[in-house]
Structures are given as C-alpha cells and as structure tokens.
mmCIF file of C-alpha atoms in Angstrom:
data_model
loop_
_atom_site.group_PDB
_atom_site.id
_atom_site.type_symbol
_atom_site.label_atom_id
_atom_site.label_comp_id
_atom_site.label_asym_id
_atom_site.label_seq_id
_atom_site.Cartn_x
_atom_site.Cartn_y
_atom_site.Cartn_z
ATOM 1 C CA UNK S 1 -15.060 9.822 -12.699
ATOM 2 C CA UNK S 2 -12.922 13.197 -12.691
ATOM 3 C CA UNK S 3 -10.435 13.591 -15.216
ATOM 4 C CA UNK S 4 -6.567 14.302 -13.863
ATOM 5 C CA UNK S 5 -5.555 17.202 -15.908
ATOM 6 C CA UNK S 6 -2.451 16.587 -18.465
ATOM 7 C CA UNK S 7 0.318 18.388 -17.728
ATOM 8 C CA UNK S 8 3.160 18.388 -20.265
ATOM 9 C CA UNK S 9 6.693 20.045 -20.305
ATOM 10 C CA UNK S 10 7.995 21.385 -23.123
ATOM 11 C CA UNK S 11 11.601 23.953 -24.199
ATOM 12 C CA UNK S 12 12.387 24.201 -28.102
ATOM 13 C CA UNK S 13 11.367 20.757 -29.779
ATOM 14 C CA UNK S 14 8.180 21.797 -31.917
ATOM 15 C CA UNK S 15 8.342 19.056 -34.472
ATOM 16 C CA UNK S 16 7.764 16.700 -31.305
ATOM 17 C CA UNK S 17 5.570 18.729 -29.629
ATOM 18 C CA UNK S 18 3.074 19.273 -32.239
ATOM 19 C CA UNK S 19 3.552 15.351 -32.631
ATOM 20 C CA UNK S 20 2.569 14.856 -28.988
ATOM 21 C CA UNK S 21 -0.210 17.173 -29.007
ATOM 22 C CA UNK S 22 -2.244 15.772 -32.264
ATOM 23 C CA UNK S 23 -1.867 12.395 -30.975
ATOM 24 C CA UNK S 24 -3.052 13.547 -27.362
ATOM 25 C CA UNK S 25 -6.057 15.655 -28.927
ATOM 26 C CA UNK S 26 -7.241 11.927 -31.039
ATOM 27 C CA UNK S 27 -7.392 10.723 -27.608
ATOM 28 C CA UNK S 28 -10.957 9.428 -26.669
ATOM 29 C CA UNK S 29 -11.106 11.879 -23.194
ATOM 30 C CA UNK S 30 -9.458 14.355 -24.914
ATOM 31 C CA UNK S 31 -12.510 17.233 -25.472
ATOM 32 C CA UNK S 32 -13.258 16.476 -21.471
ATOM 33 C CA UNK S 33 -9.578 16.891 -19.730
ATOM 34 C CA UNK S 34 -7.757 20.095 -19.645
ATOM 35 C CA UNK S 35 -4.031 20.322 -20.610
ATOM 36 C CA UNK S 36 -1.191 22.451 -19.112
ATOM 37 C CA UNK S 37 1.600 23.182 -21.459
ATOM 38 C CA UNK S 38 4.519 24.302 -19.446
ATOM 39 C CA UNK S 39 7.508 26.150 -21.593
ATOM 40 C CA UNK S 40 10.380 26.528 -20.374
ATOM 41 C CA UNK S 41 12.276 29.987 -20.699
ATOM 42 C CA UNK S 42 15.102 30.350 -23.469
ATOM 43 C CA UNK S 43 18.856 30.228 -22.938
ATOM 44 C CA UNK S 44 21.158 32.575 -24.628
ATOM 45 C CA UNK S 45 20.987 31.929 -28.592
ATOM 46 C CA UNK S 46 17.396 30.002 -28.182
ATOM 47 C CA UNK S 47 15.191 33.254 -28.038
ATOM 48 C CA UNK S 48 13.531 33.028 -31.205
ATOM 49 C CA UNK S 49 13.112 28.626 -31.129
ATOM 50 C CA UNK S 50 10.937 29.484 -27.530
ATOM 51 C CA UNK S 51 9.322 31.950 -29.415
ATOM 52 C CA UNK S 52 8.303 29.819 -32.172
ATOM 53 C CA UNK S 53 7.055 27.601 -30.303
ATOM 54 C CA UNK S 54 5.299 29.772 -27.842
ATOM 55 C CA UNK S 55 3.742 31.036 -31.149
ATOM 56 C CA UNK S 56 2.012 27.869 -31.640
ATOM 57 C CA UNK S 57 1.068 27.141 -28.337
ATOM 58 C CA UNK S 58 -1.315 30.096 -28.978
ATOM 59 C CA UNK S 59 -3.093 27.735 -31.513
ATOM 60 C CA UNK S 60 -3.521 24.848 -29.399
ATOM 61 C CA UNK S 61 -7.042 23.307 -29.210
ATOM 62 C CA UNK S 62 -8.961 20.358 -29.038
ATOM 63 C CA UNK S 63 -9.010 20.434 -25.371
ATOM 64 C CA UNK S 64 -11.796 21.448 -22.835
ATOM 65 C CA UNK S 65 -9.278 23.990 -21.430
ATOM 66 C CA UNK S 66 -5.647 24.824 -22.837
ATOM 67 C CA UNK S 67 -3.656 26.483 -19.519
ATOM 68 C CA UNK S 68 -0.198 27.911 -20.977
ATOM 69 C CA UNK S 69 2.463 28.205 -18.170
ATOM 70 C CA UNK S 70 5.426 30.162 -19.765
ATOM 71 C CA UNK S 71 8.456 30.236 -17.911
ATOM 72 C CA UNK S 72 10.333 33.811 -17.990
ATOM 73 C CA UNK S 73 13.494 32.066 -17.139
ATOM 74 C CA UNK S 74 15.218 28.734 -18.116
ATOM 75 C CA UNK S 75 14.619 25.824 -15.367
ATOM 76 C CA UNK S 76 14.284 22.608 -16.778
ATOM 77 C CA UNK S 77 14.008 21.677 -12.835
ATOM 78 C CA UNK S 78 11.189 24.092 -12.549
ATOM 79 C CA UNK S 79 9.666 23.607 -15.830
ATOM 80 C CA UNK S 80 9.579 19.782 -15.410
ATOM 81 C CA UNK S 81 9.358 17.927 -12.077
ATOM 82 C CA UNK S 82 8.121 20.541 -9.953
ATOM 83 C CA UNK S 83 5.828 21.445 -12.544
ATOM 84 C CA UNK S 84 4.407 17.818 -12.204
ATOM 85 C CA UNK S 85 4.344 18.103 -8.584
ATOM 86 C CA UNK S 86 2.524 21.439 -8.247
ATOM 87 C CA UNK S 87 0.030 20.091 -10.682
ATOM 88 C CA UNK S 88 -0.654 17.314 -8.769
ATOM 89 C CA UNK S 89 -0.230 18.568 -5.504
ATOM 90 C CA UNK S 90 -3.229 21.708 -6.877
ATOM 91 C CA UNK S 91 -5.362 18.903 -8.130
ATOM 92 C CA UNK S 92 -5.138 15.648 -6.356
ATOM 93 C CA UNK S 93 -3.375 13.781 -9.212
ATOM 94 C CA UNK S 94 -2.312 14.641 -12.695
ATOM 95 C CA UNK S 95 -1.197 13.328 -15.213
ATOM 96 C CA UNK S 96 2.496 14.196 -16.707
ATOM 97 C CA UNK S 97 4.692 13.366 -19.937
ATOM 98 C CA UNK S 98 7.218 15.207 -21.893
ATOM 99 C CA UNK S 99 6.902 17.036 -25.246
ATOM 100 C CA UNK S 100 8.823 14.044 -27.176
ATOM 101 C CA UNK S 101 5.650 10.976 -26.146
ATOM 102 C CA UNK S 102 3.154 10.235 -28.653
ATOM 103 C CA UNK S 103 0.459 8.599 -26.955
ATOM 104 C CA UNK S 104 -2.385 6.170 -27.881
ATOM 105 C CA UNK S 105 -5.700 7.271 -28.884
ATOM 106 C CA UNK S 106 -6.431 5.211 -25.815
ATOM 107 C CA UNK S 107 -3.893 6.768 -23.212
ATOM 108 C CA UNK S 108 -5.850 9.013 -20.954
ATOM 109 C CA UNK S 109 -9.102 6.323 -20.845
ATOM 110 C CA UNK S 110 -6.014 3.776 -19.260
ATOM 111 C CA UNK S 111 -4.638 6.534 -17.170
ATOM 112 C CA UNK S 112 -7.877 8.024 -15.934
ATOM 113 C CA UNK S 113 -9.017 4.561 -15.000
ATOM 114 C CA UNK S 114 -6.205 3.527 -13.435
ATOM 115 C CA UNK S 115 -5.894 6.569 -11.075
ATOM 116 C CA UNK S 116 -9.863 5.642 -10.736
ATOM 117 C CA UNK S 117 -8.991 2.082 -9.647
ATOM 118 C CA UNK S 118 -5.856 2.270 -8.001
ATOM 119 C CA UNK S 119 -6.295 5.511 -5.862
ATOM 120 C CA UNK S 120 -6.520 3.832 -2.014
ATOM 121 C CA UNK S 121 -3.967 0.922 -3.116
ATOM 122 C CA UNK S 122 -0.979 1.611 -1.104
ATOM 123 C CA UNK S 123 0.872 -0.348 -2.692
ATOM 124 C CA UNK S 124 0.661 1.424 -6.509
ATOM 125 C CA UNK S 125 2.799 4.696 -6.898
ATOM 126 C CA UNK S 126 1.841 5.443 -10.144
ATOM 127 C CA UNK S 127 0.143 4.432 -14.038
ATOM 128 C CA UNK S 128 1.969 3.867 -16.505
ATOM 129 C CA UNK S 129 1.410 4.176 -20.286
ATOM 130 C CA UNK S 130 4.633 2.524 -21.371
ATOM 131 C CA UNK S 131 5.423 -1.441 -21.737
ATOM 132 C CA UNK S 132 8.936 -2.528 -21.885
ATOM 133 C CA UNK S 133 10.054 -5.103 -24.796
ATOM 134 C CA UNK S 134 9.261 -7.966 -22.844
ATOM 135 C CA UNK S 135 6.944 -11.006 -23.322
ATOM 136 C CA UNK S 136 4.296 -11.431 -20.985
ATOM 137 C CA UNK S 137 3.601 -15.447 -19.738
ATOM 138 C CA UNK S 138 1.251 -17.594 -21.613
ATOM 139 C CA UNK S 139 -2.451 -17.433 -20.673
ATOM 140 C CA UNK S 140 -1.492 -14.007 -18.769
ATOM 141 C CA UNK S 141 -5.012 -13.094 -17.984
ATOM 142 C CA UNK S 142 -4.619 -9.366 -17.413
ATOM 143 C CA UNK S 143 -3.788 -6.237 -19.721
ATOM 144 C CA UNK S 144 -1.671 -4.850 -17.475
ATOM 145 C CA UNK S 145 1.174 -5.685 -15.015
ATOM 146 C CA UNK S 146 3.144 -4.547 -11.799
ATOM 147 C CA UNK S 147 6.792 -3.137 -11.961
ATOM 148 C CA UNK S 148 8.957 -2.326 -9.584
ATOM 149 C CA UNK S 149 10.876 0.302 -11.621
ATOM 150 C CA UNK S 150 9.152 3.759 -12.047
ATOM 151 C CA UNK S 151 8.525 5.087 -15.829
ATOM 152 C CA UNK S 152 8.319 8.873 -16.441
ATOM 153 C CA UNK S 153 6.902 8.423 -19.847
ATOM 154 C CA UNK S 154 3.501 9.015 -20.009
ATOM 155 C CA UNK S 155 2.487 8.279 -16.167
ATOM 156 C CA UNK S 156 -0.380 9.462 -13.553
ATOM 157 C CA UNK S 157 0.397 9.754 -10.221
ATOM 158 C CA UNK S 158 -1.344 11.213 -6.969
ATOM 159 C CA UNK S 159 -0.701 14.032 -4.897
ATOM 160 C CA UNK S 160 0.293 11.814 -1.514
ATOM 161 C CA UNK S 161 2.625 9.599 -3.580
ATOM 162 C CA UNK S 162 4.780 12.613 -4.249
ATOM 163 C CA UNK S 163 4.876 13.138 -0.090
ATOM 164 C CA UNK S 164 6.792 9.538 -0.623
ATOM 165 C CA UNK S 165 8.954 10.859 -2.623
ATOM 166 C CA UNK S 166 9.572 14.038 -0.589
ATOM 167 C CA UNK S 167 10.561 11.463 2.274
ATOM 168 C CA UNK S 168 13.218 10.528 0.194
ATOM 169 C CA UNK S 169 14.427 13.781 -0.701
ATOM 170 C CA UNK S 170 14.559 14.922 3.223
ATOM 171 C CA UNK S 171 16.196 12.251 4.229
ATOM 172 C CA UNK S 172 19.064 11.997 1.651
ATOM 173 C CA UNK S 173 22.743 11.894 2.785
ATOM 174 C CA UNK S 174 24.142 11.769 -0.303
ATOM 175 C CA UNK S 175 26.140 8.444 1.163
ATOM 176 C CA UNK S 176 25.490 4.847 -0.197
ATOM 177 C CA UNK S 177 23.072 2.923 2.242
ATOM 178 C CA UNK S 178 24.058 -0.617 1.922
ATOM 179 C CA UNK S 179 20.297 -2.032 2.110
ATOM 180 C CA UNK S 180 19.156 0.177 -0.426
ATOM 181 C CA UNK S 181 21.890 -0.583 -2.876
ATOM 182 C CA UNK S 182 21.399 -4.288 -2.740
ATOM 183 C CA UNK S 183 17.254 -3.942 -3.344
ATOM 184 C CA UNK S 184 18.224 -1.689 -6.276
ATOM 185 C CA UNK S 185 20.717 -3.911 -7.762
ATOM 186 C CA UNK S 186 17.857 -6.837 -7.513
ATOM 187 C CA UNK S 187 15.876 -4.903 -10.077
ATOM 188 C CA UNK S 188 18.599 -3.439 -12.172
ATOM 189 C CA UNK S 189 21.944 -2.975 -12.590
ATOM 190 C CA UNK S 190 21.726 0.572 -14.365
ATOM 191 C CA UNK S 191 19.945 1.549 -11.349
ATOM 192 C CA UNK S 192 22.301 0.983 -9.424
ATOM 193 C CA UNK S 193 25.089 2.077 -11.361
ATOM 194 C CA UNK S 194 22.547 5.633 -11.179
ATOM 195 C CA UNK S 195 22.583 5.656 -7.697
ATOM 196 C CA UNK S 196 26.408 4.844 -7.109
ATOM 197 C CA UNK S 197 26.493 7.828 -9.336
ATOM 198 C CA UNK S 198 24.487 10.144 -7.679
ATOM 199 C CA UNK S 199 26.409 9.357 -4.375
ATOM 200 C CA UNK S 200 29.621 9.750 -6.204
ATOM 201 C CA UNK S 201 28.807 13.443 -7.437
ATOM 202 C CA UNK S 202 27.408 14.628 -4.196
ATOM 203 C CA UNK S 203 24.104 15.561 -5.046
ATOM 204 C CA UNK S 204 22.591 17.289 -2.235
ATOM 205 C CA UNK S 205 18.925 16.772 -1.073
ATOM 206 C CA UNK S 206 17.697 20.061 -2.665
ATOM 207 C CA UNK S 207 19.050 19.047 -6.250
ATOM 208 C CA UNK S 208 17.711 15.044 -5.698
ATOM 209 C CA UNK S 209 14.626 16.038 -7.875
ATOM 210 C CA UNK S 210 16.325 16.824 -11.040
ATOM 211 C CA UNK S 211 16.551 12.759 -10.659
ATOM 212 C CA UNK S 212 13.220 12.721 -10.429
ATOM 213 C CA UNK S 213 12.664 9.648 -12.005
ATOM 214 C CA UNK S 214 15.200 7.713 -10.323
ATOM 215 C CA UNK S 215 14.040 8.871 -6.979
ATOM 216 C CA UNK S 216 10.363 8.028 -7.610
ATOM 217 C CA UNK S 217 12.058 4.287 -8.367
ATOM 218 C CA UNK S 218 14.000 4.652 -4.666
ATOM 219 C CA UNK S 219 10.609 5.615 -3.108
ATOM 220 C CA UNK S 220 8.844 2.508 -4.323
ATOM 221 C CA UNK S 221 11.798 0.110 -3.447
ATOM 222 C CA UNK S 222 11.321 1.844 0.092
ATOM 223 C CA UNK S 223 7.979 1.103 0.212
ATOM 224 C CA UNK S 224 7.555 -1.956 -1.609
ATOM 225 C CA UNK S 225 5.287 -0.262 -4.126
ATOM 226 C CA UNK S 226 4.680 -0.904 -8.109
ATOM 227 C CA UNK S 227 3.913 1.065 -11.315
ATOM 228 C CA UNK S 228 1.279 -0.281 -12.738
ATOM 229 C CA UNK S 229 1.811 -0.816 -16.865
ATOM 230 C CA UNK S 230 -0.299 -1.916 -19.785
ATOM 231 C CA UNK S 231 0.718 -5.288 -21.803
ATOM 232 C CA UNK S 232 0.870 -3.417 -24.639
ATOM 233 C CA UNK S 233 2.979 0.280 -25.041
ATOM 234 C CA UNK S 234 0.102 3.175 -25.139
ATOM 235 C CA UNK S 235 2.461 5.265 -25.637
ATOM 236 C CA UNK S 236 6.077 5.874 -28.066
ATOM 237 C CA UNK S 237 9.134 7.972 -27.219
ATOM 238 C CA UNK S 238 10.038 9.781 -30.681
ATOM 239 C CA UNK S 239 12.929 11.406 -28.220
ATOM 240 C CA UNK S 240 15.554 9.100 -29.564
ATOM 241 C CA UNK S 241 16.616 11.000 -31.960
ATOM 242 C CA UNK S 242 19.256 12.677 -30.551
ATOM 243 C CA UNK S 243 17.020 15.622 -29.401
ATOM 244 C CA UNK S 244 16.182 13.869 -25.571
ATOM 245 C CA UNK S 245 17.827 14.543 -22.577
ATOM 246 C CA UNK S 246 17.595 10.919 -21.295
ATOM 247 C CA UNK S 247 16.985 9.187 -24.484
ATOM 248 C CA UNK S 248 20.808 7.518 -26.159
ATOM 249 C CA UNK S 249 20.331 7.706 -30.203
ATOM 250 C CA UNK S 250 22.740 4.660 -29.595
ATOM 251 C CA UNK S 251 20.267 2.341 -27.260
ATOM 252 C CA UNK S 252 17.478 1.640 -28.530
ATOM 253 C CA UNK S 253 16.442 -1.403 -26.028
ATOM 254 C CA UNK S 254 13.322 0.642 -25.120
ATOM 255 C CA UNK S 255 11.883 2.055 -28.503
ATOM 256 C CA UNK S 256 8.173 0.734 -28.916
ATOM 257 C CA UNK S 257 5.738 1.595 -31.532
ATOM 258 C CA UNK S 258 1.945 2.031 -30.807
ATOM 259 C CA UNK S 259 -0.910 -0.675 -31.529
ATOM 260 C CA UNK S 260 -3.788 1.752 -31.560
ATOM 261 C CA UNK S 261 -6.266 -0.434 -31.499
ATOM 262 C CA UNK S 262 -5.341 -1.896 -28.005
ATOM 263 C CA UNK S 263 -7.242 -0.756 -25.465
ATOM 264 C CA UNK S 264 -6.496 -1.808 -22.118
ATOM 265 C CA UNK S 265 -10.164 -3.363 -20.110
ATOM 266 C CA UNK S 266 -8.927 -6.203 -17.988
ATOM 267 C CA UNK S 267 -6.746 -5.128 -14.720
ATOM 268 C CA UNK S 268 -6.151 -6.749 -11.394
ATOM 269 C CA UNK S 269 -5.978 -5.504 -7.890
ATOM 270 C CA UNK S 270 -3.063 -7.771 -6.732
ATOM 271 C CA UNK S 271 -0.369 -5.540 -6.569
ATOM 272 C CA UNK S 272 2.152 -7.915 -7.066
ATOM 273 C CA UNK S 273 5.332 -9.011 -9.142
ATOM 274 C CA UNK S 274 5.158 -11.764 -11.400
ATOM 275 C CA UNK S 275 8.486 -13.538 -11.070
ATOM 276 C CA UNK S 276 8.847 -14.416 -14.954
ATOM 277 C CA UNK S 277 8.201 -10.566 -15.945
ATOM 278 C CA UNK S 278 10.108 -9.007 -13.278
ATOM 279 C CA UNK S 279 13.337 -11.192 -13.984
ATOM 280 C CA UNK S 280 12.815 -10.013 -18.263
ATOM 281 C CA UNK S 281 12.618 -6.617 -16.664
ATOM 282 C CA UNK S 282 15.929 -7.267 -14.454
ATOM 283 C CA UNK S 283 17.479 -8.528 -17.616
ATOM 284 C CA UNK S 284 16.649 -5.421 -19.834
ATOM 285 C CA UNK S 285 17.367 -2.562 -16.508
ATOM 286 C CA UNK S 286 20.864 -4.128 -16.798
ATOM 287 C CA UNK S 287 22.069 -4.973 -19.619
ATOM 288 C CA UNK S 288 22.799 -2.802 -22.659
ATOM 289 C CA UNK S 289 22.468 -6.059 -24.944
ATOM 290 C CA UNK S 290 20.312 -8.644 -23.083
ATOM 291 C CA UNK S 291 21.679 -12.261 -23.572
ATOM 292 C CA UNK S 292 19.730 -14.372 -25.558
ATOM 293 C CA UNK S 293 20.815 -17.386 -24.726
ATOM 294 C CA UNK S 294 19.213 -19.230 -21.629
ATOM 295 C CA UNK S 295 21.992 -20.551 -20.326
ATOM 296 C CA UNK S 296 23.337 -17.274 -19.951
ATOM 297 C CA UNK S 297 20.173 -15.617 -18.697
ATOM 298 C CA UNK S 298 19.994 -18.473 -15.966
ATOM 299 C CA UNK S 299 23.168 -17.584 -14.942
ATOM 300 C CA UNK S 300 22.944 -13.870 -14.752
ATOM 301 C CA UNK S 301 19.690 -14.355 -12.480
ATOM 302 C CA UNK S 302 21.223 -17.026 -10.495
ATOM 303 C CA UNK S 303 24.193 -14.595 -9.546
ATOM 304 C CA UNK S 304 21.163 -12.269 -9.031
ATOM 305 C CA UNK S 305 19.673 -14.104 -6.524
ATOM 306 C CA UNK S 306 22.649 -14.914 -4.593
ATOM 307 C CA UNK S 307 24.180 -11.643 -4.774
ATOM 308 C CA UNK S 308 20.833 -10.109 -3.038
ATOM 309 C CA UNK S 309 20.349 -13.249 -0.711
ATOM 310 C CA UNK S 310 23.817 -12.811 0.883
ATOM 311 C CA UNK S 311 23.558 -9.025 0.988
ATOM 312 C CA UNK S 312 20.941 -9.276 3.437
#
C-alpha cells in the first residue's frame, strides 16, 4: 500500500500545532508517510507569531520526509483548501487536517486503509477520522459508518473527487436551486441555513472554495456520495477554544475526546445510510440543543420527512 502524504495548514497557533504534530508523529505510519506543513504568511502586527512558529517548524521530525511550504503572503484560501487540492491533485490523494486536530495514534493506519479500500467506490468522497456524538444501533457490526455530510477534520480524499467538487464550483450561480435546497435541508438544517447564506451574500464561483467544506457536502448530495467515518472519534478538535475559525467556544455539540486504544479493523463496502444514524446525524446538523425527548425527536423527523416528500 502507498502512503497519502499528510498535508496540514497552519498561521500563528503553535501551542496547537506542536499538539497536532506529537500526536501525528505517535502515529503507527508515522516514520513511513511524509508531511507537508503549509504556513501561512503574516498579517500586519503577526510578523514575529509566524516567525515563531516558522522557527519550530525547522525542528520538526519524526517523519520520513518533513516538506515546509511557507507562504510569503497571507491567504488562508491559498494556504488551506487549495493547498489540499494541489496536494492531492500532485499525488493522487492526500491526506489533510488543520493545525488545531489531535489525532489517534491510529489515524493514518484508518485513513491509509480507507483510501486503500475505498479508492474505485464511486460512491465514497472521502475518509473520515471524526465520529459525531451519536450512538451507533445495537449489534452494529462494523467500525465505521456512511454520512452524507462531509467532515474537514482529519479526512483523505482523492484527486478525482476534488474534479466533483470543481463541477460545483463551475457551475455556481450564486441563486438558490430549489432541488438542492430541499436535499440539503433533509440532512441538516445548518446546512441549509449555510447555503441560504452563501446565496444571500453573493459569493461568486471563484470565492465558493473558501467554503470548502460546505461545497464538498453539496458535491456529495449531487452525487449521492458518503464520507466514510469510524464508530469511534480518531481524532479531537482542541480548536474550541476560541482560537478556530469555524469552531464556536459557545457550541460544543461536536467536542470528542480520543479512545486510543480503538483501532478501527472491521469496514463494509455498502456505501449506504443507515436510517437510525443518519436521522441522529439530522438531529445534531440542526439543532443547536438536540431534543431529548422522543416525542419531540419523532416529531422533528416526521416534519422532516414531509417537508422533503412534498418538496419533490
């Protein structure tokens, strides 16, 4: 099997980024992959933070290869999703996360297989290393599952899965398309509120991939494709703190810690949803406190159901 290279993006946040980089170095592939640090260039008043951190980057090790890409100018759009695609796109498939994910000792093994096993399945976009707070069904005989929402933490991809997304790109009108809406809103409300959003501001086609994530998401609705995901979180975002772009100190429905003695063995080939995970993952994608009670959450995924049934 040949290792995807690691590819991580990276601006002022050492604390986290030394974090992320011990915790990727006790990985089990870790002496075999090569790793590309990309760091983005400063912005007025953060000269000497990139510096600092540059500084350590020097010291980096542990790898078969460390490949420092340092950005003369600040572009987080540069510095983070084309960075991901040009690695990919150069090597076939890479693998990606950001300088705030502290990954299992097990991480790349999953990821490496999974971009092993998964490659000619049209219907997977990408691996995963994250697992949502959910609970997986009684005598679930897998360790891993299918979801229809894409995950940038911690994820492999391949280079003609990116062409997917570049479909969506070139074809964006920056106007709401009914059909789409309606198949976004059956997987999660904040989605959709994300892509009302994006229509609302007028974000042309050449700006679409500072979305990145949400676009990869649109692709696989398109296409009927999944992420696949371990039953267990390989990996934990230490971003909400305050210090992540994405990451709300204030919602905390996605925080996971690490079991690092899970190691993922047992996946399937059926690309498919199961219905009791995909409605927890509905639940969670759209609501900022998830109802507990059952009555409630058979009501929210009746209105679901009907909402998307009549919409079509």
């Amino acid at each position: 099997m040949s290792l995807a290279p690691i590819g991580i993006c990276t601006y002022t946040r050492l604390n986290h980024l030394i974090q992320a980089i011990d915790a990727l170095k006790a990985n089990t592939l870790a002496q075999q992959s090569e790793i590309y640090i990309f760091s983005d260039g400063p912005r007025p008043g953060d000269e000497a933070k990139v510096q600092e951190l540059r500084d350590y980057l020097k010291t980096v090790n542990g790898f078969k290869k460390v490949h420092l890409r340092l950005q003369p100018v600040n572009n987080m759009l540069e510095n983070n999703a084309n960075a991901h695609i040009q690695l990919a796109t150069t090597h076939g498939k890479s693998i990606f996360l950001e300088d705030d994910i502290v990954t299992s000792p097990h991480f790349l093994e999953f990821i490496n297989n999974g971009l092993e096993r998964y490659e000619s399945n049209k219907k997977v976009m990408s691996i995963g290393g994250y697992c949502h707070p959910i609970s997986l069904p009684k005598n679930y005989p897998y360790d891993v599952f299918f979801s229809p929402i894409f995950c940038p933490w911690g994820v492999g991809t391949w280079r003609d899965r990116f062409e997917l997304v570049d479909k969506v790109k070139n074809t964006w009108s920056g106007k709401k398309d009914p059909k789409l809406a309606s198949d976004i809103k059956y997987i999660g409300k904040d989605l959709l509120r994300r892509y009302k959003s994006l229509c609302k501001e007028n974000i042309k086609a050449a700006d679409l991939l500072a979305k990145y994530d949400f676009v990869f998401t649109a692709a696989m609705v398109q296409h009927q494709m999944y992420t696949v995901l371990p039953r267990q979180s390989l990996i934990e975002n230490i971003g909400f703190d305050g210090s992540g772009v994405h990451c709300n100190v204030k919602d905390t429905r996605f925080a996971r810690t690490v079991d690092a003695s899970f190691r993922p063995v047992k996946f399937s080939d059926n690309a498919t949803l199961n219905p009791a995970i995909s409605r927890q993952l509905y639940l969670l994608s759209s609501f900022s406190n998830p109802p507990q009670s059952a009555i409630k959450k058979s009501l929210y995924l009746l209105q679901r159901y009907l909402a998307h049934k009549f919409s079509l």
